[in-house]
Amino acid sequence: MSSTTNATFSSFNEAHSLALRVWHWTTFAVITFTIILVLMGTFMFKTRENIGMVQEQLERKGATVTADQARAVSHEYSDKIWMLHKYVGYGLAFLLLCRIILEGTQPGEEKFKAKIKQALGFQAKTESQKDDQKLYLYVKRGYLLFYVIFLVMALSGLVLAFEDIKALDPIHDFMKDVHKFTQYLIYTYILLHLIGVIREEIGKHPGIISGMIHGKKRTL
């Protein structure tokens, strides 16, 4: 194996195509927006928590409404948040499809499968190289797990979004539970990913973040 290949592997020094970088940062932005919407829908615009506020505000304007009427108003705002969440979910499902297509169009050495194969075939000679190899494979397998979770999240979300399709009724409740559960897996992965990237950026592998911006390999 050439020294260039060794350096590329051992230092996480990889080139990233423009398409992959655009996908990465777009997906990051959309997932972040989705998390914000979930937090708003769960806490700020939760129907039950806002009934009293709606009644109070209308009474200050001279209107008297029942709890059921206030609930209807509160629920309408909650619905708007979750409807927006659904549309953003369509965007995430589309981004996942784009990633699958993108994998087939990447240069050979930038394909996910090629990187895993390269890492598995690397003959580590020092303890440092062995540690790098283990970390690299751990990270790449983590990416693979993320894509699987992402797929489950997208599919379960689509089932919930197309709730008017009667054929999906038998699995609706199950998919709702799956969707709720996988969101926490996504949150956990993102947190671990950010911690790992920051740790390596200020540790043994500086330039990881900038590399995902400009796409070039670092000068070692």
JSON list of C-alpha atoms in Angstrom, two decimals:
[
{"chain": "A", "resi": 1, "resn": "MET", "atom": "CA", "xyz": [0.00, 0.00, 0.00]},
{"chain": "A", "resi": 2, "resn": "SER", "atom": "CA", "xyz": [1.37, 3.38, -0.96]},
{"chain": "A", "resi": 3, "resn": "SER", "atom": "CA", "xyz": [2.41, 6.04, 1.52]},
{"chain": "A", "resi": 4, "resn": "THR", "atom": "CA", "xyz": [-0.34, 8.28, 0.18]},
{"chain": "A", "resi": 5, "resn": "THR", "atom": "CA", "xyz": [-2.93, 5.66, 0.99]},
{"chain": "A", "resi": 6, "resn": "ASN", "atom": "CA", "xyz": [-1.45, 5.15, 4.44]},
{"chain": "A", "resi": 7, "resn": "ALA", "atom": "CA", "xyz": [-1.53, 8.88, 5.14]},
{"chain": "A", "resi": 8, "resn": "THR", "atom": "CA", "xyz": [-5.05, 9.18, 3.83]},
{"chain": "A", "resi": 9, "resn": "PHE", "atom": "CA", "xyz": [-6.26, 6.41, 6.07]},
{"chain": "A", "resi": 10, "resn": "SER", "atom": "CA", "xyz": [-4.26, 6.97, 9.21]},
{"chain": "A", "resi": 11, "resn": "SER", "atom": "CA", "xyz": [-4.98, 10.66, 9.51]},
{"chain": "A", "resi": 12, "resn": "PHE", "atom": "CA", "xyz": [-8.64, 10.77, 8.37]},
{"chain": "A", "resi": 13, "resn": "ASN", "atom": "CA", "xyz": [-7.27, 12.86, 5.53]},
{"chain": "A", "resi": 14, "resn": "GLU", "atom": "CA", "xyz": [-9.86, 12.44, 2.79]},
{"chain": "A", "resi": 15, "resn": "ALA", "atom": "CA", "xyz": [-11.08, 14.43, -0.17]},
{"chain": "A", "resi": 16, "resn": "HIS", "atom": "CA", "xyz": [-14.80, 15.21, -0.32]},
{"chain": "A", "resi": 17, "resn": "SER", "atom": "CA", "xyz": [-16.64, 15.98, -3.54]},
{"chain": "A", "resi": 18, "resn": "LEU", "atom": "CA", "xyz": [-18.70, 19.14, -3.89]},
{"chain": "A", "resi": 19, "resn": "ALA", "atom": "CA", "xyz": [-21.89, 17.09, -4.11]},
{"chain": "A", "resi": 20, "resn": "LEU", "atom": "CA", "xyz": [-21.10, 15.26, -0.87]},
{"chain": "A", "resi": 21, "resn": "ARG", "atom": "CA", "xyz": [-20.25, 18.47, 0.95]},
{"chain": "A", "resi": 22, "resn": "VAL", "atom": "CA", "xyz": [-23.46, 20.17, -0.20]},
{"chain": "A", "resi": 23, "resn": "TRP", "atom": "CA", "xyz": [-25.44, 17.11, 0.90]},
{"chain": "A", "resi": 24, "resn": "HIS", "atom": "CA", "xyz": [-23.70, 16.99, 4.30]},
{"chain": "A", "resi": 25, "resn": "TRP", "atom": "CA", "xyz": [-24.30, 20.62, 5.24]},
{"chain": "A", "resi": 26, "resn": "THR", "atom": "CA", "xyz": [-27.82, 20.72, 3.78]},
{"chain": "A", "resi": 27, "resn": "THR", "atom": "CA", "xyz": [-28.76, 17.61, 5.75]},
{"chain": "A", "resi": 28, "resn": "PHE", "atom": "CA", "xyz": [-27.20, 19.09, 8.89]},
{"chain": "A", "resi": 29, "resn": "ALA", "atom": "CA", "xyz": [-29.24, 22.29, 8.46]},
{"chain": "A", "resi": 30, "resn": "VAL", "atom": "CA", "xyz": [-32.51, 20.47, 7.75]},
{"chain": "A", "resi": 31, "resn": "ILE", "atom": "CA", "xyz": [-32.09, 18.05, 10.67]},
{"chain": "A", "resi": 32, "resn": "THR", "atom": "CA", "xyz": [-31.29, 20.99, 12.96]},
{"chain": "A", "resi": 33, "resn": "PHE", "atom": "CA", "xyz": [-34.45, 22.76, 11.77]},
{"chain": "A", "resi": 34, "resn": "THR", "atom": "CA", "xyz": [-36.45, 19.58, 12.34]},
{"chain": "A", "resi": 35, "resn": "ILE", "atom": "CA", "xyz": [-35.16, 19.30, 15.92]},
{"chain": "A", "resi": 36, "resn": "ILE", "atom": "CA", "xyz": [-36.17, 22.92, 16.55]},
{"chain": "A", "resi": 37, "resn": "LEU", "atom": "CA", "xyz": [-39.67, 22.21, 15.23]},
{"chain": "A", "resi": 38, "resn": "VAL", "atom": "CA", "xyz": [-39.99, 19.12, 17.44]},
{"chain": "A", "resi": 39, "resn": "LEU", "atom": "CA", "xyz": [-38.93, 21.10, 20.50]},
{"chain": "A", "resi": 40, "resn": "MET", "atom": "CA", "xyz": [-41.39, 23.87, 19.65]},
{"chain": "A", "resi": 41, "resn": "GLY", "atom": "CA", "xyz": [-44.23, 21.41, 19.05]},
{"chain": "A", "resi": 42, "resn": "THR", "atom": "CA", "xyz": [-43.46, 19.46, 22.21]},
{"chain": "A", "resi": 43, "resn": "PHE", "atom": "CA", "xyz": [-43.02, 22.37, 24.60]},
{"chain": "A", "resi": 44, "resn": "MET", "atom": "CA", "xyz": [-43.95, 25.83, 23.27]},
{"chain": "A", "resi": 45, "resn": "PHE", "atom": "CA", "xyz": [-47.02, 24.89, 21.22]},
{"chain": "A", "resi": 46, "resn": "LYS", "atom": "CA", "xyz": [-48.33, 21.90, 23.15]},
{"chain": "A", "resi": 47, "resn": "THR", "atom": "CA", "xyz": [-52.12, 22.16, 22.99]},
{"chain": "A", "resi": 48, "resn": "ARG", "atom": "CA", "xyz": [-52.93, 21.41, 26.61]},
{"chain": "A", "resi": 49, "resn": "GLU", "atom": "CA", "xyz": [-50.34, 23.82, 27.96]},
{"chain": "A", "resi": 50, "resn": "ASN", "atom": "CA", "xyz": [-51.68, 26.79, 25.99]},
{"chain": "A", "resi": 51, "resn": "ILE", "atom": "CA", "xyz": [-55.42, 26.53, 26.65]},
{"chain": "A", "resi": 52, "resn": "GLY", "atom": "CA", "xyz": [-55.26, 28.75, 29.73]},
{"chain": "A", "resi": 53, "resn": "MET", "atom": "CA", "xyz": [-53.12, 31.33, 27.93]},
{"chain": "A", "resi": 54, "resn": "VAL", "atom": "CA", "xyz": [-55.58, 31.55, 25.03]},
{"chain": "A", "resi": 55, "resn": "GLN", "atom": "CA", "xyz": [-58.50, 32.07, 27.42]},
{"chain": "A", "resi": 56, "resn": "GLU", "atom": "CA", "xyz": [-56.61, 34.70, 29.38]},
{"chain": "A", "resi": 57, "resn": "GLN", "atom": "CA", "xyz": [-55.56, 36.68, 26.33]},
{"chain": "A", "resi": 58, "resn": "LEU", "atom": "CA", "xyz": [-59.08, 36.67, 24.85]},
{"chain": "A", "resi": 59, "resn": "GLU", "atom": "CA", "xyz": [-60.62, 37.69, 28.17]},
{"chain": "A", "resi": 60, "resn": "ARG", "atom": "CA", "xyz": [-58.27, 40.67, 28.26]},
{"chain": "A", "resi": 61, "resn": "LYS", "atom": "CA", "xyz": [-59.77, 41.72, 24.92]},
{"chain": "A", "resi": 62, "resn": "GLY", "atom": "CA", "xyz": [-63.30, 41.37, 26.29]},
{"chain": "A", "resi": 63, "resn": "ALA", "atom": "CA", "xyz": [-64.12, 37.97, 24.78]},
{"chain": "A", "resi": 64, "resn": "THR", "atom": "CA", "xyz": [-65.28, 35.02, 26.83]},
{"chain": "A", "resi": 65, "resn": "VAL", "atom": "CA", "xyz": [-64.49, 31.54, 25.52]},
{"chain": "A", "resi": 66, "resn": "THR", "atom": "CA", "xyz": [-64.90, 28.07, 26.92]},
{"chain": "A", "resi": 67, "resn": "ALA", "atom": "CA", "xyz": [-62.04, 25.68, 27.51]},
{"chain": "A", "resi": 68, "resn": "ASP", "atom": "CA", "xyz": [-63.10, 23.70, 24.43]},
{"chain": "A", "resi": 69, "resn": "GLN", "atom": "CA", "xyz": [-63.03, 26.82, 22.27]},
{"chain": "A", "resi": 70, "resn": "ALA", "atom": "CA", "xyz": [-59.62, 27.80, 23.62]},
{"chain": "A", "resi": 71, "resn": "ARG", "atom": "CA", "xyz": [-58.41, 24.28, 23.02]},
{"chain": "A", "resi": 72, "resn": "ALA", "atom": "CA", "xyz": [-59.45, 24.50, 19.36]},
{"chain": "A", "resi": 73, "resn": "VAL", "atom": "CA", "xyz": [-57.41, 27.67, 18.91]},
{"chain": "A", "resi": 74, "resn": "SER", "atom": "CA", "xyz": [-54.40, 26.23, 20.73]},
{"chain": "A", "resi": 75, "resn": "HIS", "atom": "CA", "xyz": [-54.62, 23.00, 18.75]},
{"chain": "A", "resi": 76, "resn": "GLU", "atom": "CA", "xyz": [-54.62, 24.91, 15.46]},
{"chain": "A", "resi": 77, "resn": "TYR", "atom": "CA", "xyz": [-51.18, 26.39, 16.21]},
{"chain": "A", "resi": 78, "resn": "SER", "atom": "CA", "xyz": [-49.90, 22.99, 17.27]},
{"chain": "A", "resi": 79, "resn": "ASP", "atom": "CA", "xyz": [-51.16, 21.53, 14.00]},
{"chain": "A", "resi": 80, "resn": "LYS", "atom": "CA", "xyz": [-49.31, 24.17, 12.00]},
{"chain": "A", "resi": 81, "resn": "ILE", "atom": "CA", "xyz": [-46.02, 23.28, 13.69]},
{"chain": "A", "resi": 82, "resn": "TRP", "atom": "CA", "xyz": [-46.45, 19.56, 13.07]},
{"chain": "A", "resi": 83, "resn": "MET", "atom": "CA", "xyz": [-47.60, 20.15, 9.50]},
{"chain": "A", "resi": 84, "resn": "LEU", "atom": "CA", "xyz": [-44.39, 22.08, 8.86]},
{"chain": "A", "resi": 85, "resn": "HIS", "atom": "CA", "xyz": [-42.49, 19.24, 10.50]},
{"chain": "A", "resi": 86, "resn": "LYS", "atom": "CA", "xyz": [-44.13, 16.84, 8.04]},
{"chain": "A", "resi": 87, "resn": "TYR", "atom": "CA", "xyz": [-43.06, 18.91, 5.04]},
{"chain": "A", "resi": 88, "resn": "VAL", "atom": "CA", "xyz": [-39.51, 19.15, 6.35]},
{"chain": "A", "resi": 89, "resn": "GLY", "atom": "CA", "xyz": [-39.66, 15.37, 6.81]},
{"chain": "A", "resi": 90, "resn": "TYR", "atom": "CA", "xyz": [-40.39, 15.02, 3.09]},
{"chain": "A", "resi": 91, "resn": "GLY", "atom": "CA", "xyz": [-37.24, 17.02, 2.50]},
{"chain": "A", "resi": 92, "resn": "LEU", "atom": "CA", "xyz": [-35.20, 14.68, 4.70]},
{"chain": "A", "resi": 93, "resn": "ALA", "atom": "CA", "xyz": [-36.57, 11.64, 2.89]},
{"chain": "A", "resi": 94, "resn": "PHE", "atom": "CA", "xyz": [-35.55, 13.25, -0.40]},
{"chain": "A", "resi": 95, "resn": "LEU", "atom": "CA", "xyz": [-32.07, 13.98, 0.97]},
{"chain": "A", "resi": 96, "resn": "LEU", "atom": "CA", "xyz": [-31.69, 10.34, 1.98]},
{"chain": "A", "resi": 97, "resn": "LEU", "atom": "CA", "xyz": [-32.64, 9.28, -1.54]},
{"chain": "A", "resi": 98, "resn": "CYS", "atom": "CA", "xyz": [-30.08, 11.77, -2.88]},
{"chain": "A", "resi": 99, "resn": "ARG", "atom": "CA", "xyz": [-27.39, 10.23, -0.64]},
{"chain": "A", "resi": 100, "resn": "ILE", "atom": "CA", "xyz": [-28.12, 6.76, -2.01]},
{"chain": "A", "resi": 101, "resn": "ILE", "atom": "CA", "xyz": [-27.87, 8.07, -5.58]},
{"chain": "A", "resi": 102, "resn": "LEU", "atom": "CA", "xyz": [-24.79, 10.09, -4.69]},
{"chain": "A", "resi": 103, "resn": "GLU", "atom": "CA", "xyz": [-22.99, 7.00, -3.43]},
{"chain": "A", "resi": 104, "resn": "GLY", "atom": "CA", "xyz": [-23.26, 5.45, -6.88]},
{"chain": "A", "resi": 105, "resn": "THR", "atom": "CA", "xyz": [-21.90, 8.56, -8.61]},
{"chain": "A", "resi": 106, "resn": "GLN", "atom": "CA", "xyz": [-18.93, 9.27, -6.33]},
{"chain": "A", "resi": 107, "resn": "PRO", "atom": "CA", "xyz": [-15.35, 8.76, -7.58]},
{"chain": "A", "resi": 108, "resn": "GLY", "atom": "CA", "xyz": [-14.17, 5.23, -6.78]},
{"chain": "A", "resi": 109, "resn": "GLU", "atom": "CA", "xyz": [-11.90, 6.17, -3.90]},
{"chain": "A", "resi": 110, "resn": "GLU", "atom": "CA", "xyz": [-14.62, 8.32, -2.30]},
{"chain": "A", "resi": 111, "resn": "LYS", "atom": "CA", "xyz": [-17.28, 5.63, -2.22]},
{"chain": "A", "resi": 112, "resn": "PHE", "atom": "CA", "xyz": [-18.26, 4.53, 1.26]},
{"chain": "A", "resi": 113, "resn": "LYS", "atom": "CA", "xyz": [-17.66, 0.86, 0.42]},
{"chain": "A", "resi": 114, "resn": "ALA", "atom": "CA", "xyz": [-14.19, 1.61, -0.95]},
{"chain": "A", "resi": 115, "resn": "LYS", "atom": "CA", "xyz": [-13.17, 3.45, 2.21]},
{"chain": "A", "resi": 116, "resn": "ILE", "atom": "CA", "xyz": [-14.30, 0.58, 4.43]},
{"chain": "A", "resi": 117, "resn": "LYS", "atom": "CA", "xyz": [-12.48, -1.93, 2.23]},
{"chain": "A", "resi": 118, "resn": "GLN", "atom": "CA", "xyz": [-9.33, 0.19, 2.31]},
{"chain": "A", "resi": 119, "resn": "ALA", "atom": "CA", "xyz": [-9.44, 0.45, 6.10]},
{"chain": "A", "resi": 120, "resn": "LEU", "atom": "CA", "xyz": [-9.98, -3.29, 6.54]},
{"chain": "A", "resi": 121, "resn": "GLY", "atom": "CA", "xyz": [-7.03, -4.04, 4.25]},
{"chain": "A", "resi": 122, "resn": "PHE", "atom": "CA", "xyz": [-4.68, -1.63, 5.97]},
{"chain": "A", "resi": 123, "resn": "GLN", "atom": "CA", "xyz": [-1.73, -3.39, 7.60]},
{"chain": "A", "resi": 124, "resn": "ALA", "atom": "CA", "xyz": [-1.05, -1.41, 10.76]},
{"chain": "A", "resi": 125, "resn": "LYS", "atom": "CA", "xyz": [2.59, -1.60, 11.91]},
{"chain": "A", "resi": 126, "resn": "THR", "atom": "CA", "xyz": [2.53, 0.57, 15.04]},
{"chain": "A", "resi": 127, "resn": "GLU", "atom": "CA", "xyz": [0.20, 0.95, 17.99]},
{"chain": "A", "resi": 128, "resn": "SER", "atom": "CA", "xyz": [-0.69, 4.43, 16.78]},
{"chain": "A", "resi": 129, "resn": "GLN", "atom": "CA", "xyz": [-1.71, 3.07, 13.37]},
{"chain": "A", "resi": 130, "resn": "LYS", "atom": "CA", "xyz": [-3.72, 0.31, 15.01]},
{"chain": "A", "resi": 131, "resn": "ASP", "atom": "CA", "xyz": [-5.55, 2.86, 17.13]},
{"chain": "A", "resi": 132, "resn": "ASP", "atom": "CA", "xyz": [-6.22, 4.97, 14.03]},
{"chain": "A", "resi": 133, "resn": "GLN", "atom": "CA", "xyz": [-7.51, 1.94, 12.17]},
{"chain": "A", "resi": 134, "resn": "LYS", "atom": "CA", "xyz": [-9.89, 0.99, 14.98]},
{"chain": "A", "resi": 135, "resn": "LEU", "atom": "CA", "xyz": [-11.15, 4.55, 15.31]},
{"chain": "A", "resi": 136, "resn": "TYR", "atom": "CA", "xyz": [-11.59, 4.92, 11.56]},
{"chain": "A", "resi": 137, "resn": "LEU", "atom": "CA", "xyz": [-13.59, 1.71, 11.28]},
{"chain": "A", "resi": 138, "resn": "TYR", "atom": "CA", "xyz": [-15.64, 2.66, 14.35]},
{"chain": "A", "resi": 139, "resn": "VAL", "atom": "CA", "xyz": [-16.49, 6.01, 12.77]},
{"chain": "A", "resi": 140, "resn": "LYS", "atom": "CA", "xyz": [-17.37, 4.55, 9.37]},
{"chain": "A", "resi": 141, "resn": "ARG", "atom": "CA", "xyz": [-19.55, 1.85, 10.91]},
{"chain": "A", "resi": 142, "resn": "GLY", "atom": "CA", "xyz": [-21.17, 4.60, 12.94]},
{"chain": "A", "resi": 143, "resn": "TYR", "atom": "CA", "xyz": [-22.00, 6.38, 9.67]},
{"chain": "A", "resi": 144, "resn": "LEU", "atom": "CA", "xyz": [-23.53, 3.18, 8.33]},
{"chain": "A", "resi": 145, "resn": "LEU", "atom": "CA", "xyz": [-25.64, 2.81, 11.48]},
{"chain": "A", "resi": 146, "resn": "PHE", "atom": "CA", "xyz": [-26.76, 6.42, 11.10]},
{"chain": "A", "resi": 147, "resn": "TYR", "atom": "CA", "xyz": [-27.93, 5.80, 7.54]},
{"chain": "A", "resi": 148, "resn": "VAL", "atom": "CA", "xyz": [-29.90, 2.74, 8.70]},
{"chain": "A", "resi": 149, "resn": "ILE", "atom": "CA", "xyz": [-31.54, 4.76, 11.50]},
{"chain": "A", "resi": 150, "resn": "PHE", "atom": "CA", "xyz": [-32.13, 7.61, 9.03]},
{"chain": "A", "resi": 151, "resn": "LEU", "atom": "CA", "xyz": [-33.88, 5.17, 6.68]},
{"chain": "A", "resi": 152, "resn": "VAL", "atom": "CA", "xyz": [-36.10, 3.80, 9.47]},
{"chain": "A", "resi": 153, "resn": "MET", "atom": "CA", "xyz": [-36.94, 7.35, 10.55]},
{"chain": "A", "resi": 154, "resn": "ALA", "atom": "CA", "xyz": [-37.82, 8.37, 6.98]},
{"chain": "A", "resi": 155, "resn": "LEU", "atom": "CA", "xyz": [-39.96, 5.30, 6.26]},
{"chain": "A", "resi": 156, "resn": "SER", "atom": "CA", "xyz": [-41.87, 5.50, 9.55]},
{"chain": "A", "resi": 157, "resn": "GLY", "atom": "CA", "xyz": [-42.39, 9.23, 9.02]},
{"chain": "A", "resi": 158, "resn": "LEU", "atom": "CA", "xyz": [-43.78, 8.65, 5.54]},
{"chain": "A", "resi": 159, "resn": "VAL", "atom": "CA", "xyz": [-46.25, 6.09, 6.92]},
{"chain": "A", "resi": 160, "resn": "LEU", "atom": "CA", "xyz": [-47.45, 8.69, 9.44]},
{"chain": "A", "resi": 161, "resn": "ALA", "atom": "CA", "xyz": [-47.59, 11.42, 6.81]},
{"chain": "A", "resi": 162, "resn": "PHE", "atom": "CA", "xyz": [-49.81, 9.36, 4.50]},
{"chain": "A", "resi": 163, "resn": "GLU", "atom": "CA", "xyz": [-52.32, 8.60, 7.24]},
{"chain": "A", "resi": 164, "resn": "ASP", "atom": "CA", "xyz": [-55.23, 8.83, 4.80]},
{"chain": "A", "resi": 165, "resn": "ILE", "atom": "CA", "xyz": [-54.14, 5.61, 3.09]},
{"chain": "A", "resi": 166, "resn": "LYS", "atom": "CA", "xyz": [-56.33, 2.97, 4.72]},
{"chain": "A", "resi": 167, "resn": "ALA", "atom": "CA", "xyz": [-53.95, 0.14, 3.87]},
{"chain": "A", "resi": 168, "resn": "LEU", "atom": "CA", "xyz": [-51.44, 1.66, 6.31]},
{"chain": "A", "resi": 169, "resn": "ASP", "atom": "CA", "xyz": [-53.86, 1.75, 9.26]},
{"chain": "A", "resi": 170, "resn": "PRO", "atom": "CA", "xyz": [-52.74, -1.62, 10.74]},
{"chain": "A", "resi": 171, "resn": "ILE", "atom": "CA", "xyz": [-49.14, -0.42, 11.13]},
{"chain": "A", "resi": 172, "resn": "HIS", "atom": "CA", "xyz": [-49.83, 3.24, 11.94]},
{"chain": "A", "resi": 173, "resn": "ASP", "atom": "CA", "xyz": [-49.54, 2.98, 15.74]},
{"chain": "A", "resi": 174, "resn": "PHE", "atom": "CA", "xyz": [-46.46, 0.76, 15.50]},
{"chain": "A", "resi": 175, "resn": "MET", "atom": "CA", "xyz": [-44.74, 3.16, 13.10]},
{"chain": "A", "resi": 176, "resn": "LYS", "atom": "CA", "xyz": [-45.62, 6.06, 15.40]},
{"chain": "A", "resi": 177, "resn": "ASP", "atom": "CA", "xyz": [-43.77, 4.34, 18.25]},
{"chain": "A", "resi": 178, "resn": "VAL", "atom": "CA", "xyz": [-40.86, 3.52, 15.92]},
{"chain": "A", "resi": 179, "resn": "HIS", "atom": "CA", "xyz": [-40.67, 7.14, 14.77]},
{"chain": "A", "resi": 180, "resn": "LYS", "atom": "CA", "xyz": [-40.65, 8.46, 18.32]},
{"chain": "A", "resi": 181, "resn": "PHE", "atom": "CA", "xyz": [-37.96, 5.98, 19.36]},
{"chain": "A", "resi": 182, "resn": "THR", "atom": "CA", "xyz": [-35.66, 6.53, 16.38]},
{"chain": "A", "resi": 183, "resn": "GLN", "atom": "CA", "xyz": [-35.67, 10.28, 16.91]},
{"chain": "A", "resi": 184, "resn": "TYR", "atom": "CA", "xyz": [-33.76, 9.74, 20.15]},
{"chain": "A", "resi": 185, "resn": "LEU", "atom": "CA", "xyz": [-31.26, 7.54, 18.32]},
{"chain": "A", "resi": 186, "resn": "ILE", "atom": "CA", "xyz": [-30.76, 10.35, 15.82]},
{"chain": "A", "resi": 187, "resn": "TYR", "atom": "CA", "xyz": [-30.26, 12.89, 18.61]},
{"chain": "A", "resi": 188, "resn": "THR", "atom": "CA", "xyz": [-27.77, 10.58, 20.34]},
{"chain": "A", "resi": 189, "resn": "TYR", "atom": "CA", "xyz": [-25.81, 10.02, 17.15]},
{"chain": "A", "resi": 190, "resn": "ILE", "atom": "CA", "xyz": [-25.63, 13.74, 16.36]},
{"chain": "A", "resi": 191, "resn": "LEU", "atom": "CA", "xyz": [-24.39, 14.51, 19.87]},
{"chain": "A", "resi": 192, "resn": "LEU", "atom": "CA", "xyz": [-21.72, 11.78, 19.73]},
{"chain": "A", "resi": 193, "resn": "HIS", "atom": "CA", "xyz": [-20.74, 12.85, 16.21]},
{"chain": "A", "resi": 194, "resn": "LEU", "atom": "CA", "xyz": [-20.25, 16.47, 17.26]},
{"chain": "A", "resi": 195, "resn": "ILE", "atom": "CA", "xyz": [-18.25, 15.46, 20.33]},
{"chain": "A", "resi": 196, "resn": "GLY", "atom": "CA", "xyz": [-16.08, 13.13, 18.27]},
{"chain": "A", "resi": 197, "resn": "VAL", "atom": "CA", "xyz": [-15.42, 15.67, 15.51]},
{"chain": "A", "resi": 198, "resn": "ILE", "atom": "CA", "xyz": [-14.51, 18.41, 17.99]},
{"chain": "A", "resi": 199, "resn": "ARG", "atom": "CA", "xyz": [-12.23, 16.03, 19.92]},
{"chain": "A", "resi": 200, "resn": "GLU", "atom": "CA", "xyz": [-10.34, 14.99, 16.80]},
{"chain": "A", "resi": 201, "resn": "GLU", "atom": "CA", "xyz": [-10.27, 18.55, 15.46]},
{"chain": "A", "resi": 202, "resn": "ILE", "atom": "CA", "xyz": [-8.42, 19.79, 18.53]},
{"chain": "A", "resi": 203, "resn": "GLY", "atom": "CA", "xyz": [-6.50, 16.52, 18.92]},
{"chain": "A", "resi": 204, "resn": "LYS", "atom": "CA", "xyz": [-4.74, 14.20, 16.48]},
{"chain": "A", "resi": 205, "resn": "HIS", "atom": "CA", "xyz": [-6.63, 15.10, 13.31]},
{"chain": "A", "resi": 206, "resn": "PRO", "atom": "CA", "xyz": [-7.01, 18.87, 12.93]},
{"chain": "A", "resi": 207, "resn": "GLY", "atom": "CA", "xyz": [-8.72, 20.09, 9.77]},
{"chain": "A", "resi": 208, "resn": "ILE", "atom": "CA", "xyz": [-11.62, 17.64, 9.69]},
{"chain": "A", "resi": 209, "resn": "ILE", "atom": "CA", "xyz": [-14.22, 20.41, 9.77]},
{"chain": "A", "resi": 210, "resn": "SER", "atom": "CA", "xyz": [-12.50, 22.63, 7.22]},
{"chain": "A", "resi": 211, "resn": "GLY", "atom": "CA", "xyz": [-11.99, 19.58, 5.01]},
{"chain": "A", "resi": 212, "resn": "MET", "atom": "CA", "xyz": [-15.75, 19.13, 4.84]},
{"chain": "A", "resi": 213, "resn": "ILE", "atom": "CA", "xyz": [-16.00, 22.76, 3.73]},
{"chain": "A", "resi": 214, "resn": "HIS", "atom": "CA", "xyz": [-13.32, 23.06, 1.04]},
{"chain": "A", "resi": 215, "resn": "GLY", "atom": "CA", "xyz": [-13.18, 19.34, 0.22]},
{"chain": "A", "resi": 216, "resn": "LYS", "atom": "CA", "xyz": [-9.43, 19.11, -0.20]},
{"chain": "A", "resi": 217, "resn": "LYS", "atom": "CA", "xyz": [-6.98, 16.83, 1.58]},
{"chain": "A", "resi": 218, "resn": "ARG", "atom": "CA", "xyz": [-4.82, 18.46, 4.23]},
{"chain": "A", "resi": 219, "resn": "THR", "atom": "CA", "xyz": [-1.15, 19.10, 3.65]},
{"chain": "A", "resi": 220, "resn": "LEU", "atom": "CA", "xyz": [0.63, 16.77, 6.08]}
]
